[in-house]
Amino acid sequence: MSSRALRPGQGRIVLRTDGYSTGFSEMSAMYPLKLLSPQLPSTDVPVVYMMSYGGGLVGGDCVELEVDVQDGARLAILSQGSTKVFKSRPGQRQSAAAHAQMPSATTQKLHARISPKGALFLLPDPVTCFRSAKYHQIQTLHLAEDSSAVLLDWVTSGRKSLGEEWAFSRYYSLNEVWVGGQRIAKDATLLEERDSEAGPLTARTLAETLAPYSCYATVIMYGDLTRKTIQHLFAAYSSITVFKQRAPPTLLWSLSPICDNKGCVVRVAAKDTEDVKMWLGKALSDLESVLGVDVYRMAFS
């Protein structure tokens, strides 16, 4: 895909290395997608910020990003603040006809290919859907057997300060990781209000179902560069003592091995988004030696 062939919302990143220096042979995007790579002192892991114009995405926006990490290269993709999803553009009033014709769902797709010895660290801030918004996300990673990846996907309950807690219409996220042509992980999340007439029992609202937690996160890891992190997570998880509690804990987490312990899936839920961020910053701290101090702090500070 050349930059001239890009359609609105499309983007492409191609990162290569010759063993001495790492650089982008292509980094292009069209509205509403914006890509920015800051200059960092002495780092082997370039950073790309994936952003949008106007402070967030709205109903009808479709973002598609293609990422190609070539042999031996390492890339971190971050975001500046949470990905905000609006039902419509803030401050913009739609006529009744325009509102009826406007697609209601916001769609975001990412397709990445990581070549041998390469690595991708997808570490954005969480998605925050505003009232009545609809968001669909599909992220697919194709790895060589000796490449590495970390995929972080998390969602918040919304604008709690304005009384919006799980007030969006629909949230759907699908993450797939393939290694050597074999799918090793498929994780899907669907959050939406249930049909109140679906059965004889009184249906609970989405907020009641997900209470008392306001942030849910999933981390999928694979590869040699994540081995130390995975080992420490298994050690921490095996030491957890399960006992009955009078009230739900502030934070919960679980760990599932994949691909003969070469990878894992971590799930976290907490009452506050900052609790999840602090936990991730500590649990994944071994990645600091891989990413470098500056890049790691950009992701979790």
Coordinates of C-alpha atoms in Angstrom, one line a residue:
M1 CA 0.0 0.0 0.0
S2 CA 1.6 3.3 -1.1
S3 CA 0.8 6.6 0.6
R4 CA -1.0 7.7 -2.5
A5 CA -3.4 4.8 -2.3
L6 CA -4.4 5.5 1.3
R7 CA -8.1 6.2 1.9
P8 CA -9.4 8.3 4.7
G9 CA -8.6 6.7 8.1
Q10 CA -5.9 4.4 6.7
G11 CA -2.3 4.4 7.7
R12 CA 0.9 2.4 7.2
I13 CA 4.1 1.9 9.2
V14 CA 7.1 0.1 7.8
L15 CA 10.1 -0.2 10.1
R16 CA 13.4 -1.6 9.0
T17 CA 16.9 -2.0 10.5
D18 CA 20.3 -2.7 9.0
G19 CA 21.9 -3.8 12.3
Y20 CA 23.4 -0.4 12.9
S21 CA 20.4 2.0 12.7
T22 CA 16.7 1.7 12.7
G23 CA 14.3 3.8 10.6
F24 CA 11.0 4.1 8.9
S25 CA 10.8 3.4 5.2
E26 CA 7.2 4.5 5.4
M27 CA 5.0 6.2 7.9
S28 CA 1.8 7.7 6.4
A29 CA -1.8 8.3 7.5
M30 CA -4.9 10.1 6.4
Y31 CA -7.6 11.9 8.5
P32 CA -8.9 11.1 11.0
L33 CA -5.8 9.0 11.8
K34 CA -2.6 10.7 12.8
L35 CA 0.9 9.1 13.3
L36 CA 3.7 10.9 15.2
S37 CA 7.2 9.6 16.0
P38 CA 9.1 11.7 18.4
Q39 CA 12.9 11.8 18.4
L40 CA 14.3 10.1 21.4
P41 CA 17.9 10.1 22.7
S42 CA 19.7 6.8 22.3
T43 CA 17.0 4.2 21.9
D44 CA 16.8 1.1 19.8
V45 CA 13.0 1.0 19.9
P46 CA 11.3 3.8 17.9
V47 CA 8.0 5.0 19.2
V48 CA 4.9 5.9 17.1
Y49 CA 2.0 7.7 18.7
M50 CA -1.3 6.6 17.2
M51 CA -3.7 9.5 17.5
S52 CA -6.8 11.1 16.0
Y53 CA -7.7 14.7 15.1
G54 CA -10.3 16.6 17.0
G55 CA -9.8 14.9 20.4
G56 CA -11.3 11.5 19.6
L57 CA -13.2 9.3 17.2
V58 CA -16.9 9.6 16.3
G59 CA -19.6 7.4 15.0
G60 CA -18.8 6.5 11.4
D61 CA -15.1 6.9 11.7
C62 CA -13.1 4.0 10.3
V63 CA -9.4 3.7 11.1
E64 CA -7.2 1.0 9.6
L65 CA -3.5 0.8 10.4
E66 CA -1.1 -1.6 8.7
V67 CA 2.2 -2.3 10.5
D68 CA 5.3 -4.1 9.0
V69 CA 8.2 -4.6 11.4
Q70 CA 11.0 -6.1 9.4
D71 CA 13.8 -8.4 10.3
G72 CA 15.4 -7.5 13.7
A73 CA 13.5 -4.3 14.2
R74 CA 11.6 -3.3 17.3
L75 CA 8.7 -0.9 17.5
A76 CA 6.5 0.5 20.3
I77 CA 3.1 1.9 19.4
L78 CA 1.5 4.2 22.1
S79 CA -1.3 6.8 22.3
Q80 CA -1.5 10.2 23.9
G81 CA -4.2 9.7 26.5
S82 CA -7.2 7.4 26.2
T83 CA -8.8 6.8 22.9
K84 CA -12.1 8.7 23.3
V85 CA -15.1 7.5 21.3
F86 CA -17.9 9.9 20.8
K87 CA -21.4 9.3 19.4
S88 CA -20.9 12.5 17.4
R89 CA -18.3 15.2 17.1
P90 CA -18.3 17.4 20.3
G91 CA -20.0 20.7 19.8
Q92 CA -21.4 19.6 16.4
R93 CA -25.2 19.5 16.0
Q94 CA -26.6 17.1 13.4
S95 CA -29.9 17.6 11.6
A96 CA -32.4 14.8 12.0
A97 CA -31.8 13.6 8.4
A98 CA -28.0 13.7 8.8
H99 CA -28.2 11.8 12.1
A100 CA -30.4 9.1 10.6
Q101 CA -27.9 8.6 7.7
M102 CA -24.7 8.8 9.8
P103 CA -23.2 5.3 10.6
S104 CA -23.3 4.9 14.3
A105 CA -20.3 2.6 14.9
T106 CA -16.7 3.6 15.2
T107 CA -14.3 1.0 13.8
Q108 CA -10.6 0.6 14.4
K109 CA -8.5 -2.1 12.8
L110 CA -4.8 -2.9 13.2
H111 CA -3.0 -5.5 11.2
A112 CA 0.7 -6.2 12.0
R113 CA 3.3 -8.4 10.6
I114 CA 6.5 -9.0 12.6
S115 CA 9.4 -10.6 10.8
P116 CA 12.0 -12.9 12.3
K117 CA 13.8 -11.4 15.3
G118 CA 11.5 -8.4 15.2
A119 CA 9.3 -7.2 18.0
L120 CA 6.1 -5.1 18.4
F121 CA 5.0 -3.5 21.7
L122 CA 1.4 -2.3 21.3
L123 CA 0.9 -0.3 24.6
P124 CA -1.8 2.3 24.1
D125 CA -3.8 4.0 26.8
P126 CA -7.3 2.6 27.4
V127 CA -10.4 3.1 25.2
T128 CA -13.0 5.3 26.8
C129 CA -16.5 5.2 25.1
F130 CA -18.8 8.1 25.9
R131 CA -22.6 7.8 26.3
S132 CA -24.4 6.0 23.5
A133 CA -21.2 5.4 21.5
K134 CA -20.5 2.2 19.6
Y135 CA -17.0 0.9 19.1
H136 CA -15.7 -2.1 17.2
Q137 CA -12.0 -3.0 17.3
I138 CA -10.1 -5.8 15.5
Q139 CA -6.3 -6.3 16.1
T140 CA -4.4 -9.0 14.3
L141 CA -0.7 -9.8 14.8
H142 CA 1.2 -12.2 12.6
L143 CA 4.6 -13.3 14.1
A144 CA 7.5 -15.4 13.0
E145 CA 8.4 -18.1 15.5
D146 CA 11.4 -16.1 16.7
S147 CA 9.7 -12.7 16.9
S148 CA 8.1 -11.2 20.0
A149 CA 5.0 -9.1 20.8
V150 CA 3.1 -7.5 23.6
L151 CA -0.5 -6.5 23.0
L152 CA -2.3 -4.4 25.6
D153 CA -6.0 -3.9 25.2
W154 CA -8.1 -2.2 27.9
V155 CA -11.3 -0.3 28.3
T156 CA -12.7 2.1 30.9
S157 CA -16.3 2.6 32.1
G158 CA -16.5 6.1 30.7
R159 CA -16.7 9.6 32.1
K160 CA -17.3 8.7 35.8
S161 CA -17.0 12.4 36.8
L162 CA -20.1 13.1 34.7
G163 CA -22.0 10.1 35.9
E164 CA -21.4 8.0 32.8
E165 CA -20.5 4.5 33.9
W166 CA -20.8 1.8 31.2
A167 CA -23.3 4.0 29.5
F168 CA -22.1 3.4 25.9
S169 CA -24.2 1.3 23.5
R170 CA -21.7 -1.3 22.4
Y171 CA -18.1 -2.2 22.8
Y172 CA -16.6 -5.0 20.8
S173 CA -12.9 -5.9 20.7
L174 CA -11.2 -8.9 19.0
N175 CA -7.5 -9.7 19.3
E176 CA -5.8 -12.5 17.4
V177 CA -2.1 -13.5 17.5
W178 CA -0.6 -15.9 14.9
V179 CA 2.8 -17.5 15.1
G180 CA 4.3 -19.2 12.1
G181 CA 0.9 -19.4 10.5
Q182 CA -0.8 -20.9 13.6
R183 CA -3.2 -19.0 15.7
I184 CA -2.1 -19.1 19.3
A185 CA -4.5 -16.7 20.9
K186 CA -8.0 -15.3 20.1
D187 CA -9.6 -13.0 22.7
A188 CA -13.0 -11.4 22.1
T189 CA -14.8 -8.9 24.4
L190 CA -18.4 -7.8 23.8
L191 CA -20.1 -5.3 26.1
E192 CA -23.6 -4.2 25.5
E193 CA -27.0 -3.9 27.2
R194 CA -29.0 -7.1 27.3
D195 CA -32.5 -7.3 25.9
S196 CA -34.8 -6.7 28.9
E197 CA -37.4 -9.1 27.3
A198 CA -34.9 -11.9 26.7
G199 CA -36.2 -14.1 29.6
P200 CA -38.4 -14.3 32.7
L201 CA -35.7 -13.0 35.1
T202 CA -35.1 -9.3 35.6
A203 CA -32.2 -8.3 33.4
R204 CA -29.3 -6.6 34.9
T205 CA -27.9 -3.5 33.3
L206 CA -24.4 -3.5 31.8
A207 CA -23.2 -1.3 34.7
E208 CA -24.7 -3.8 37.3
T209 CA -23.0 -6.7 35.5
L210 CA -19.6 -5.2 35.5
A211 CA -19.7 -3.6 38.9
P212 CA -17.8 -2.8 41.0
Y213 CA -15.0 -2.5 38.5
S214 CA -14.5 0.4 36.1
C215 CA -11.5 -0.8 34.1
Y216 CA -10.8 -4.1 32.4
A217 CA -7.5 -5.0 30.6
T218 CA -6.1 -7.8 28.6
V219 CA -2.4 -8.4 27.8
I220 CA -1.2 -11.0 25.3
M221 CA 2.6 -11.7 25.3
Y222 CA 4.8 -14.0 23.2
G223 CA 8.4 -14.4 22.4
D224 CA 12.0 -14.5 23.8
L225 CA 11.9 -10.8 24.7
T226 CA 9.0 -11.4 27.0
R227 CA 10.3 -14.6 28.6
K228 CA 11.6 -12.9 31.8
T229 CA 8.3 -11.0 32.2
I230 CA 6.3 -14.2 31.8
Q231 CA 8.4 -16.2 34.2
H232 CA 8.0 -13.5 36.9
L233 CA 4.2 -13.3 36.3
F234 CA 3.9 -17.1 36.7
A235 CA 5.9 -17.0 40.0
A236 CA 3.7 -14.2 41.3
Y237 CA 0.5 -15.9 40.3
S238 CA 1.5 -19.2 41.8
S239 CA 2.0 -17.5 45.2
I240 CA -1.5 -16.1 45.3
T241 CA -3.6 -17.5 48.2
V242 CA -7.3 -17.7 47.5
F243 CA -9.6 -17.1 50.5
K244 CA -13.1 -15.8 51.0
Q245 CA -13.5 -12.1 51.2
R246 CA -16.4 -10.0 52.6
A247 CA -16.1 -7.5 49.7
P248 CA -14.7 -7.5 46.2
P249 CA -11.0 -6.6 46.1
T250 CA -9.8 -3.4 44.6
L251 CA -8.0 -5.3 41.8
L252 CA -8.2 -8.8 40.4
W253 CA -5.9 -10.5 37.8
S254 CA -5.6 -13.9 36.2
L255 CA -2.9 -15.6 34.1
S256 CA -3.2 -18.2 31.3
P257 CA -0.3 -19.9 29.5
I258 CA -0.3 -20.2 25.7
C259 CA 2.0 -22.0 23.2
D260 CA 3.8 -24.2 25.8
N261 CA 4.5 -21.3 28.1
K262 CA 6.2 -19.3 25.3
G263 CA 3.4 -16.8 25.8
C264 CA 0.6 -15.9 28.1
V265 CA -2.7 -14.0 28.4
V266 CA -3.1 -11.7 31.5
R267 CA -6.5 -10.3 32.5
V268 CA -6.9 -7.4 35.0
A269 CA -10.0 -5.7 36.5
A270 CA -9.9 -2.9 39.0
K271 CA -12.2 -0.3 40.5
D272 CA -10.0 2.5 39.2
T273 CA -8.1 2.9 35.9
E274 CA -5.0 4.2 37.7
D275 CA -4.9 1.0 39.7
V276 CA -4.7 -1.0 36.5
K277 CA -2.0 1.3 35.1
M278 CA 0.1 1.1 38.3
W279 CA -0.3 -2.7 38.4
L280 CA 0.7 -3.0 34.7
G281 CA 3.7 -0.7 35.3
K282 CA 5.0 -3.0 38.0
A283 CA 4.0 -6.4 36.5
L284 CA 5.6 -5.6 33.1
S285 CA 8.7 -3.9 34.6
D286 CA 11.1 -6.4 33.1
L287 CA 10.2 -4.9 29.7
E288 CA 12.0 -1.8 30.7
S289 CA 15.4 -3.4 29.8
V290 CA 14.0 -4.2 26.4
L291 CA 12.2 -0.9 25.6
G292 CA 14.6 1.4 27.4
V293 CA 13.7 3.6 30.4
D294 CA 12.4 6.5 28.4
V295 CA 10.0 4.4 26.3
Y296 CA 8.8 2.4 29.2
R297 CA 8.0 5.5 31.2
M298 CA 6.2 7.0 28.2
A299 CA 4.0 3.9 28.2
F300 CA 3.2 3.6 31.9
S301 CA 4.0 6.9 33.6

